[in-house]
PDB file of C-alpha atoms and ligand atoms in Angstrom:
ATOM      1  CA  MET T   1     160.161 144.925  79.031  1.00 98.00           C
ATOM      2  CA  LYS T   2     162.413 146.441  81.691  1.00 98.00           C
ATOM      3  CA  ILE T   3     161.263 147.020  85.264  1.00 98.00           C
ATOM      4  CA  SER T   4     163.254 148.499  88.127  1.00 98.00           C
ATOM      5  CA  VAL T   5     162.617 147.729  91.801  1.00 98.00           C
ATOM      6  CA  ILE T   6     163.759 150.529  94.114  1.00 98.00           C
ATOM      7  CA  ASN T   7     164.118 150.013  97.864  1.00 98.00           C
ATOM      8  CA  GLY T   8     164.701 152.846 100.301  1.00 98.00           C
ATOM      9  CA  PRO T   9     166.317 153.340 103.704  1.00 98.00           C
ATOM     10  CA  ASN T  10     166.775 150.553 106.258  1.00 98.00           C
ATOM     11  CA  LEU T  11     165.479 147.893 103.884  1.00 98.00           C
ATOM     12  CA  ASP T  12     169.067 146.615 103.685  1.00 97.00           C
ATOM     13  CA  MET T  13     168.450 145.565 107.321  1.00 96.00           C
ATOM     14  CA  LEU T  14     165.517 143.268 106.484  1.00 97.00           C
ATOM     15  CA  GLY T  15     165.796 139.895 108.162  1.00 95.00           C
ATOM     16  CA  THR T  16     167.190 141.399 111.365  1.00 95.00           C
ATOM     17  CA  ARG T  17     165.103 144.586 111.463  1.00 94.00           C
ATOM     18  CA  GLU T  18     161.828 144.275 113.444  1.00 94.00           C
ATOM     19  CA  PRO T  19     161.001 140.786 112.095  1.00 94.00           C
ATOM     20  CA  SER T  20     157.530 140.828 113.680  1.00 93.00           C
ATOM     21  CA  LEU T  21     156.670 143.683 111.292  1.00 93.00           C
ATOM     22  CA  TYR T  22     158.835 142.950 108.263  1.00 95.00           C
ATOM     23  CA  GLY T  23     159.408 139.182 108.361  1.00 93.00           C
ATOM     24  CA  ASN T  24     162.571 137.073 108.373  1.00 95.00           C
ATOM     25  CA  LEU T  25     163.614 137.411 104.756  1.00 96.00           C
ATOM     26  CA  SER T  26     166.655 139.515 103.894  1.00 97.00           C
ATOM     27  CA  ILE T  27     166.649 141.914 100.955  1.00 98.00           C
ATOM     28  CA  SER T  28     168.620 139.378  98.923  1.00 97.00           C
ATOM     29  CA  ASP T  29     166.044 136.637  99.743  1.00 98.00           C
ATOM     30  CA  ILE T  30     163.282 138.974  98.535  1.00 98.00           C
ATOM     31  CA  ASN T  31     165.301 139.897  95.439  1.00 98.00           C
ATOM     32  CA  LYS T  32     165.643 136.191  94.579  1.00 98.00           C
ATOM     33  CA  GLN T  33     161.844 135.786  94.718  1.00 98.00           C
ATOM     34  CA  ILE T  34     161.423 138.873  92.506  1.00 98.00           C
ATOM     35  CA  GLU T  35     163.916 137.474  89.993  1.00 98.00           C
ATOM     36  CA  ILE T  36     162.056 134.141  89.862  1.00 98.00           C
ATOM     37  CA  LYS T  37     158.765 135.952  89.155  1.00 98.00           C
ATOM     38  CA  ALA T  38     160.429 138.214  86.565  1.00 98.00           C
ATOM     39  CA  ASN T  39     161.778 135.126  84.763  1.00 98.00           C
ATOM     40  CA  GLU T  40     158.313 133.557  84.755  1.00 98.00           C
ATOM     41  CA  LEU T  41     156.853 136.750  83.307  1.00 98.00           C
ATOM     42  CA  GLY T  42     159.691 137.120  80.795  1.00 98.00           C
ATOM     43  CA  VAL T  43     160.708 140.617  81.899  1.00 98.00           C
ATOM     44  CA  GLU T  44     164.106 142.124  82.645  1.00 98.00           C
ATOM     45  CA  ILE T  45     164.502 143.198  86.242  1.00 98.00           C
ATOM     46  CA  ASP T  46     166.839 145.715  87.880  1.00 98.00           C
ATOM     47  CA  LEU T  47     167.215 145.692  91.681  1.00 98.00           C
ATOM     48  CA  PHE T  48     168.342 148.764  93.631  1.00 98.00           C
ATOM     49  CA  GLN T  49     168.537 149.741  97.307  1.00 98.00           C
ATOM     50  CA  SER T  50     169.804 152.954  98.861  1.00 98.00           C
ATOM     51  CA  ASN T  51     169.610 154.625 102.248  1.00 98.00           C
ATOM     52  CA  SER T  52     170.088 158.014 100.616  1.00 98.00           C
ATOM     53  CA  GLU T  53     167.248 160.205  99.360  1.00 98.00           C
ATOM     54  CA  GLY T  54     169.481 161.834  96.712  1.00 98.00           C
ATOM     55  CA  GLU T  55     170.594 158.476  95.314  1.00 98.00           C
ATOM     56  CA  ILE T  56     166.966 157.374  95.001  1.00 99.00           C
ATOM     57  CA  VAL T  57     166.146 160.618  93.154  1.00 98.00           C
ATOM     58  CA  GLU T  58     169.109 160.013  90.791  1.00 98.00           C
ATOM     59  CA  LYS T  59     168.093 156.404  90.253  1.00 98.00           C
ATOM     60  CA  ILE T  60     164.569 157.442  89.242  1.00 98.00           C
ATOM     61  CA  HIS T  61     166.020 160.012  86.796  1.00 98.00           C
ATOM     62  CA  TYR T  62     168.248 157.303  85.323  1.00 98.00           C
ATOM     63  CA  LEU T  63     165.197 155.159  84.469  1.00 98.00           C
ATOM     64  CA  HIS T  64     163.895 157.764  82.028  1.00 97.00           C
ATOM     65  CA  GLY T  65     163.961 156.451  78.453  1.00 95.00           C
ATOM     66  CA  LYS T  66     165.536 153.136  79.530  1.00 98.00           C
ATOM     67  CA  PHE T  67     162.835 151.414  81.596  1.00 98.00           C
ATOM     68  CA  ASP T  68     159.126 150.728  81.139  1.00 98.00           C
ATOM     69  CA  GLY T  69     158.115 151.195  84.763  1.00 98.00           C
ATOM     70  CA  PHE T  70     159.189 150.731  88.352  1.00 98.00           C
ATOM     71  CA  ILE T  71     158.163 149.419  91.754  1.00 99.00           C
ATOM     72  CA  ILE T  72     159.197 151.455  94.772  1.00 99.00           C
ATOM     73  CA  ASN T  73     159.306 150.850  98.495  1.00 98.00           C
ATOM     74  CA  ALA T  74     160.570 154.277  99.514  1.00 98.00           C
ATOM     75  CA  ALA T  75     160.317 153.134 103.161  1.00 98.00           C
ATOM     76  CA  ALA T  76     160.342 156.124 105.559  1.00 98.00           C
ATOM     77  CA  TYR T  77     160.841 158.536 102.614  1.00 98.00           C
ATOM     78  CA  THR T  78     157.349 157.586 101.445  1.00 98.00           C
ATOM     79  CA  HIS T  79     156.004 159.701 104.278  1.00 98.00           C
ATOM     80  CA  THR T  80     158.402 162.648 103.964  1.00 98.00           C
ATOM     81  CA  SER T  81     159.964 163.091 100.544  1.00 98.00           C
ATOM     82  CA  ILE T  82     158.678 165.698  98.128  1.00 98.00           C
ATOM     83  CA  ALA T  83     161.984 165.226  96.242  1.00 98.00           C
ATOM     84  CA  ILE T  84     161.206 161.559  95.470  1.00 98.00           C
ATOM     85  CA  ARG T  85     157.648 162.513  94.489  1.00 98.00           C
ATOM     86  CA  ASP T  86     158.990 165.178  92.093  1.00 98.00           C
ATOM     87  CA  ALA T  87     161.499 162.697  90.650  1.00 98.00           C
ATOM     88  CA  ALA T  88     158.678 160.204  89.977  1.00 98.00           C
ATOM     89  CA  LEU T  89     156.664 162.952  88.282  1.00 98.00           C
ATOM     90  CA  SER T  90     159.670 164.029  86.204  1.00 98.00           C
ATOM     91  CA  VAL T  91     160.111 160.668  84.450  1.00 98.00           C
ATOM     92  CA  SER T  92     156.402 159.999  83.818  1.00 89.00           C
ATOM     93  CA  LEU T  93     156.787 156.211  84.057  1.00 98.00           C
ATOM     94  CA  PRO T  94     154.086 153.957  85.508  1.00 98.00           C
ATOM     95  CA  PHE T  95     154.986 152.828  89.005  1.00 98.00           C
ATOM     96  CA  ILE T  96     153.538 150.958  91.982  1.00 99.00           C
ATOM     97  CA  GLU T  97     154.190 151.882  95.624  1.00 98.00           C
ATOM     98  CA  VAL T  98     154.756 148.871  97.856  1.00 98.00           C
ATOM     99  CA  HIS T  99     155.191 148.209 101.573  1.00 98.00           C
ATOM    100  CA  LEU T 100     155.906 144.992 103.404  1.00 98.00           C
ATOM    101  CA  SER T 101     153.779 146.023 106.382  1.00 98.00           C
ATOM    102  CA  ASN T 102     150.236 147.370 106.267  1.00 98.00           C
ATOM    103  CA  VAL T 103     151.072 151.011 106.911  1.00 98.00           C
ATOM    104  CA  TYR T 104     147.397 151.790 107.633  1.00 97.00           C
ATOM    105  CA  LYS T 105     147.472 149.526 110.696  1.00 97.00           C
ATOM    106  CA  ARG T 106     150.406 151.495 112.102  1.00 97.00           C
ATOM    107  CA  GLU T 107     151.228 155.006 113.401  1.00 97.00           C
ATOM    108  CA  THR T 108     149.265 157.812 111.744  1.00 98.00           C
ATOM    109  CA  PHE T 109     152.476 159.412 110.390  1.00 97.00           C
ATOM    110  CA  ARG T 110     152.761 156.332 108.149  1.00 98.00           C
ATOM    111  CA  HIS T 111     149.306 156.961 106.666  1.00 98.00           C
ATOM    112  CA  LYS T 112     150.615 159.910 104.668  1.00 98.00           C
ATOM    113  CA  SER T 113     152.263 159.012 101.353  1.00 98.00           C
ATOM    114  CA  TYR T 114     153.830 161.507  98.961  1.00 98.00           C
ATOM    115  CA  LEU T 115     153.650 158.865  96.220  1.00 98.00           C
ATOM    116  CA  ALA T 116     150.247 157.181  96.492  1.00 98.00           C
ATOM    117  CA  ASP T 117     148.234 159.713  94.498  1.00 98.00           C
ATOM    118  CA  ILE T 118     150.674 159.666  91.563  1.00 98.00           C
ATOM    119  CA  ALA T 119     151.228 155.876  91.602  1.00 98.00           C
ATOM    120  CA  LEU T 120     149.216 153.391  89.540  1.00 98.00           C
ATOM    121  CA  GLY T 121     148.361 151.825  92.875  1.00 98.00           C
ATOM    122  CA  VAL T 122     149.619 150.871  96.309  1.00 98.00           C
ATOM    123  CA  ILE T 123     150.205 147.347  97.680  1.00 98.00           C
ATOM    124  CA  SER T 124     150.810 147.278 101.423  1.00 98.00           C
ATOM    125  CA  GLY T 125     150.790 144.529 104.025  1.00 98.00           C
ATOM    126  CA  PHE T 126     151.670 141.313 102.197  1.00 98.00           C
ATOM    127  CA  GLY T 127     155.322 141.006 103.190  1.00 97.00           C
ATOM    128  CA  TYR T 128     157.571 140.054 100.242  1.00 97.00           C
ATOM    129  CA  LEU T 129     154.430 139.153  98.279  1.00 98.00           C
ATOM    130  CA  SER T 130     153.707 142.896  97.994  1.00 98.00           C
ATOM    131  CA  TYR T 131     156.600 143.029  95.476  1.00 98.00           C
ATOM    132  CA  ILE T 132     155.449 139.936  93.591  1.00 98.00           C
ATOM    133  CA  LEU T 133     151.863 141.207  93.314  1.00 98.00           C
ATOM    134  CA  ALA T 134     153.156 144.613  92.200  1.00 98.00           C
ATOM    135  CA  LEU T 135     155.325 143.029  89.505  1.00 98.00           C
ATOM    136  CA  GLU T 136     152.397 141.013  88.130  1.00 98.00           C
ATOM    137  CA  ALA T 137     150.139 144.076  88.125  1.00 98.00           C
ATOM    138  CA  LEU T 138     152.714 146.409  86.557  1.00 98.00           C
ATOM    139  CA  VAL T 139     153.601 143.963  83.764  1.00 98.00           C
ATOM    140  CA  LYS T 140     149.898 143.413  82.961  1.00 98.00           C
ATOM    141  CA  TYR T 141     149.307 147.161  82.962  1.00 98.00           C
ATOM    142  CA  ILE T 142     152.248 147.910  80.628  1.00 98.00           C
ATOM    143  CA  LYS T 143     151.217 145.115  78.219  1.00 97.00           C
ATOM    144  CA  ALA T 144     147.643 146.402  78.134  1.00 96.00           C
ATOM    145  CA  GLN T 145     148.898 149.950  77.446  1.00 93.00           C
ATOM    146  CA  ALA T 146     151.067 148.671  74.586  1.00 91.00           C
ATOM    147  CA  ARG T 147     148.014 146.945  73.008  1.00 91.00           C
ATOM    148  CA  ALA T 148     145.758 150.024  73.368  1.00 84.00           C
TER     149      ALA T 148
HETATM  150  C1  DQA A   1     157.801 150.245 105.007  1.00 53.64           C
HETATM  151  C2  DQA A   1     156.840 151.050 105.899  1.00 53.64           C
HETATM  152  C3  DQA A   1     157.449 152.392 106.254  1.00 53.64           C
HETATM  153  O1  DQA A   1     156.551 153.136 107.077  1.00 53.64           O
HETATM  154  C4  DQA A   1     158.748 152.198 107.025  1.00 53.64           C
HETATM  155  O2  DQA A   1     159.360 153.437 107.292  1.00 53.64           O
HETATM  156  C5  DQA A   1     159.681 151.267 106.335  1.00 53.64           C
HETATM  157  C6  DQA A   1     159.167 150.086 105.656  1.00 53.64           C
HETATM  158  C7  DQA A   1     157.268 148.830 104.701  1.00 53.64           C
HETATM  159  O3  DQA A   1     157.765 148.224 103.757  1.00 53.64           O
HETATM  160  O4  DQA A   1     156.389 148.332 105.404  1.00 53.64           O
HETATM  161  O5  DQA A   1     160.903 151.435 106.417  1.00 53.64           O
HETATM  162  O6  DQA A   1     157.934 150.923 103.777  1.00 53.64           O
END
């Protein structure tokens, strides 16, 4: 099973960026934790980060036919990007939207997601554990689909 984890803009600044909201771990610290969990679950993991909306769109297209699903923290693009929504719809792969912070505790502009209603589900507010929980859920979901 192959799963991609896509991170959007400013997540390359984790560790230094607003630690009271996003914690002290860098993106590479979080990626290490994801890799450990992927090993435990016996799945292949691909890790991607971009600050560019177009590159995220292209990355999602690339997954088509090669991956079984993906996890995405589209960061600020979650709240603005119809292009990323359309890309997700175009590949028809199961995916989970994640956020480190609980976006529903924050400004109202963060309550709008262009991905939530087409995602399998949303995990928001658990710091790096949001990714780990999403990986467990997505792998279970894909295995159950394969058995059905
Ligand atoms: C975020 C929440 C977004 O609102 C914000 O723009 C981010 C990070 C999170 O992981 O909590 O960049 O996606």
